[in-house]
């Protein structure tokens, strides 16, 4: 077993690390304070190929696999967790959806625009009465000639007000069983009847808004169907298997960013006549933080590698997401504690990481849902 990254992935990691240090981290606190979408940073990321991580080269992409994408999301999250979730949703959930399930003409139409960053992709599964119980969604898609007509309401749509394309899950056969009721569609922002009436104000990840998206008699060409009619729930889950690896990587990046700040502060901060890093109370915190971060990263890399190898990875993805997100909440909490009162102030970045980490144990499946998925897989002897 070899834990070193191949040269091309190490180069990718170094390139993104430099980009983040130069163009992302310096603006992250202002973006958060102003709840401003990081549009310039996203454009710059696109020029580096970071919007086409799941897009084949023939469509202008920069395909690096799930492991490569995990490296990108970790690096970006260490500077800006908000930009990281935007990249994860766009690449893994949306580009991945079109590249895997779109018809060839749809791929040719959308993938170059997604890869270049001309349009940003959003993933719209959740509804007011269908959160953890995703299969309970009620958005309807009725076939009408060579179109589908969509009606419904999606909430908690990441960067929902900046997207040019939405992956929308809607019921096409209300009588069918869960795995056949729902279909997935790629819907353009400018489709008549699609509106974004509301943006939420939230605890963290303020630079990555979440929005409500409504669909009122939205006519969508049947060519926008992903996979076959009735495939939607399986597609949503299979995409989330990848998405959860991405959120795991984001969580590792958040934890690493907070750890680096805490270690630096512990070395500099003097109390009782010496740096607080000299005290075992602080040393043990740092030891626990670093150990959990390394363990989380290994789980993320394992899940990503299984996905890249085409092996079953639902169990590994949920384990990675569960452990990494809980690591991020633990590490950011400890990082605030090491900073003492200063950690509670806006001018010290750890409070932002602390707030941002909180989302990772909720979105793309709460910790409770990850435990449910893990337990079901363990008890049915499946992966
Ligand atoms: N891949 C492919 N198919 C899958 C699958 C997977 N990983 N998991 C389940 N399926 C299939 C099953 O095989 C089953 O098919 P059959 O009936 O043909 O056997 C079907 O889907 C139904 O599966 P379940 O019986 O397991 O479905 P369920 O209703 O009991 O629950 C759940 C499934 C795991 C609880 C699921 O609803 C879930 O993951 N909930 C959490 C939702 C979630 O993560 N939302 C995130 C929103 S997106 C977001 O946050 C993005 C963002 O913007 C940041």
PDB file of C-alpha atoms and ligand atoms in Angstrom, residues 85 89 93 123 125-126 131-135 156-158 177-179 233-234 237-238 240-241 244 247 314 363-366 369-370 372-373 376-377, ligand 1:
ATOM      1  CA  UNK A  85     -18.699  23.742  -1.162  1.00  0.00           C
ATOM      2  CA  UNK A  89     -21.588  20.884  -5.659  1.00  0.00           C
ATOM      3  CA  UNK A  93     -23.073  16.753  -8.111  1.00  0.00           C
ATOM      4  CA  UNK A 123     -28.365  20.531  -7.114  1.00  0.00           C
ATOM      5  CA  UNK A 125     -33.250  17.755  -4.150  1.00  0.00           C
ATOM      6  CA  UNK A 126     -34.474  19.070  -0.791  1.00  0.00           C
ATOM      7  CA  UNK A 131     -35.047  16.755   3.876  1.00  0.00           C
ATOM      8  CA  UNK A 132     -33.549  13.592   5.359  1.00  0.00           C
ATOM      9  CA  UNK A 133     -36.485  11.713   3.811  1.00  0.00           C
ATOM     10  CA  UNK A 134     -35.484  12.719   0.303  1.00  0.00           C
ATOM     11  CA  UNK A 135     -37.843  10.203  -1.302  1.00  0.00           C
ATOM     12  CA  UNK A 156     -31.587  24.870   0.709  1.00  0.00           C
ATOM     13  CA  UNK A 157     -30.187  25.023  -2.813  1.00  0.00           C
ATOM     14  CA  UNK A 158     -26.485  25.827  -2.517  1.00  0.00           C
ATOM     15  CA  UNK A 177     -42.210   2.491  -5.582  1.00  0.00           C
ATOM     16  CA  UNK A 178     -39.503   4.868  -4.249  1.00  0.00           C
ATOM     17  CA  UNK A 179     -36.794   3.851  -6.644  1.00  0.00           C
ATOM     18  CA  UNK A 233     -33.822   8.583  -6.883  1.00  0.00           C
ATOM     19  CA  UNK A 234     -30.980   6.200  -7.688  1.00  0.00           C
ATOM     20  CA  UNK A 237     -28.202   8.774  -4.186  1.00  0.00           C
ATOM     21  CA  UNK A 238     -25.332   7.770  -6.475  1.00  0.00           C
ATOM     22  CA  UNK A 240     -24.544  11.935  -3.174  1.00  0.00           C
ATOM     23  CA  UNK A 241     -22.144   9.030  -2.702  1.00  0.00           C
ATOM     24  CA  UNK A 244     -20.318  13.038   0.496  1.00  0.00           C
ATOM     25  CA  UNK A 247     -17.961  17.250   1.748  1.00  0.00           C
ATOM     26  CA  UNK A 314     -21.546   3.978  -0.481  1.00  0.00           C
ATOM     27  CA  UNK A 363     -25.823  18.986   4.476  1.00  0.00           C
ATOM     28  CA  UNK A 364     -25.516  16.160   1.955  1.00  0.00           C
ATOM     29  CA  UNK A 365     -27.023  13.970   4.664  1.00  0.00           C
ATOM     30  CA  UNK A 366     -26.850  14.657   8.401  1.00  0.00           C
ATOM     31  CA  UNK A 369     -28.390   9.773   8.052  1.00  0.00           C
ATOM     32  CA  UNK A 370     -24.744   8.759   7.524  1.00  0.00           C
ATOM     33  CA  UNK A 372     -28.246   5.020   9.084  1.00  0.00           C
ATOM     34  CA  UNK A 373     -26.582   4.386   5.706  1.00  0.00           C
ATOM     35  CA  UNK A 376     -27.804  -0.594   6.812  1.00  0.00           C
ATOM     36  CA  UNK A 377     -24.757  -1.490   4.724  1.00  0.00           C
TER      37      UNK A 377
HETATM   38  N1  LIG B   1     -26.898   4.447  -5.000  1.00  0.00           N
HETATM   39  C1  LIG B   1     -27.845   3.987  -5.877  1.00  0.00           C
HETATM   40  N2  LIG B   1     -29.086   3.638  -5.469  1.00  0.00           N
HETATM   41  C2  LIG B   1     -29.377   3.754  -4.155  1.00  0.00           C
HETATM   42  C3  LIG B   1     -28.441   4.217  -3.212  1.00  0.00           C
HETATM   43  C4  LIG B   1     -27.150   4.563  -3.682  1.00  0.00           C
HETATM   44  N3  LIG B   1     -26.223   4.988  -2.836  1.00  0.00           N
HETATM   45  N4  LIG B   1     -29.020   4.227  -1.998  1.00  0.00           N
HETATM   46  C5  LIG B   1     -30.273   3.771  -2.165  1.00  0.00           C
HETATM   47  N5  LIG B   1     -30.491   3.497  -3.473  1.00  0.00           N
HETATM   48  C6  LIG B   1     -31.707   2.922  -4.056  1.00  0.00           C
HETATM   49  C7  LIG B   1     -32.020   1.614  -3.323  1.00  0.00           C
HETATM   50  O1  LIG B   1     -31.347   0.523  -3.916  1.00  0.00           O
HETATM   51  C8  LIG B   1     -33.507   1.498  -3.464  1.00  0.00           C
HETATM   52  O2  LIG B   1     -33.808   0.940  -4.735  1.00  0.00           O
HETATM   53  P1  LIG B   1     -34.766  -0.367  -4.849  1.00  0.00           P
HETATM   54  O3  LIG B   1     -36.078   0.016  -4.240  1.00  0.00           O
HETATM   55  O4  LIG B   1     -34.842  -0.614  -6.320  1.00  0.00           O
HETATM   56  O5  LIG B   1     -34.088  -1.434  -4.078  1.00  0.00           O
HETATM   57  C9  LIG B   1     -33.970   2.947  -3.471  1.00  0.00           C
HETATM   58  O6  LIG B   1     -32.825   3.747  -3.803  1.00  0.00           O
HETATM   59  C10 LIG B   1     -34.533   3.390  -2.140  1.00  0.00           C
HETATM   60  O7  LIG B   1     -33.503   3.210  -1.193  1.00  0.00           O
HETATM   61  P2  LIG B   1     -33.826   3.204   0.353  1.00  0.00           P
HETATM   62  O8  LIG B   1     -34.882   2.191   0.647  1.00  0.00           O
HETATM   63  O9  LIG B   1     -32.538   3.076   1.096  1.00  0.00           O
HETATM   64  O10 LIG B   1     -34.458   4.663   0.550  1.00  0.00           O
HETATM   65  P3  LIG B   1     -34.935   5.369   1.885  1.00  0.00           P
HETATM   66  O11 LIG B   1     -36.050   6.255   1.525  1.00  0.00           O
HETATM   67  O12 LIG B   1     -35.107   4.403   3.007  1.00  0.00           O
HETATM   68  O13 LIG B   1     -33.703   6.299   2.396  1.00  0.00           O
HETATM   69  C11 LIG B   1     -31.845   7.690   2.606  1.00  0.00           C
HETATM   70  C12 LIG B   1     -32.632   6.633   1.813  1.00  0.00           C
HETATM   71  C13 LIG B   1     -30.444   7.132   2.763  1.00  0.00           C
HETATM   72  C14 LIG B   1     -32.399   8.043   3.967  1.00  0.00           C
HETATM   73  C15 LIG B   1     -31.875   8.917   1.682  1.00  0.00           C
HETATM   74  O14 LIG B   1     -33.178   9.477   1.620  1.00  0.00           O
HETATM   75  C16 LIG B   1     -30.889   9.974   2.069  1.00  0.00           C
HETATM   76  O15 LIG B   1     -29.722   9.879   1.740  1.00  0.00           O
HETATM   77  N6  LIG B   1     -31.361  11.051   2.769  1.00  0.00           N
HETATM   78  C17 LIG B   1     -30.554  12.220   2.998  1.00  0.00           C
HETATM   79  C18 LIG B   1     -30.798  13.223   1.898  1.00  0.00           C
HETATM   80  C19 LIG B   1     -29.609  14.083   1.653  1.00  0.00           C
HETATM   81  O16 LIG B   1     -28.463  13.685   1.792  1.00  0.00           O
HETATM   82  N7  LIG B   1     -29.881  15.291   1.220  1.00  0.00           N
HETATM   83  C20 LIG B   1     -28.851  16.162   0.860  1.00  0.00           C
HETATM   84  C21 LIG B   1     -29.421  17.303   0.097  1.00  0.00           C
HETATM   85  S1  LIG B   1     -28.338  17.881  -1.133  1.00  0.00           S
HETATM   86  C22 LIG B   1     -27.293  18.946  -0.364  1.00  0.00           C
HETATM   87  O17 LIG B   1     -27.243  19.102   0.816  1.00  0.00           O
HETATM   88  C23 LIG B   1     -26.385  19.540  -1.362  1.00  0.00           C
HETATM   89  C24 LIG B   1     -25.940  20.899  -1.095  1.00  0.00           C
HETATM   90  O18 LIG B   1     -26.495  21.818  -1.626  1.00  0.00           O
HETATM   91  C25 LIG B   1     -24.719  21.117  -0.256  1.00  0.00           C
END
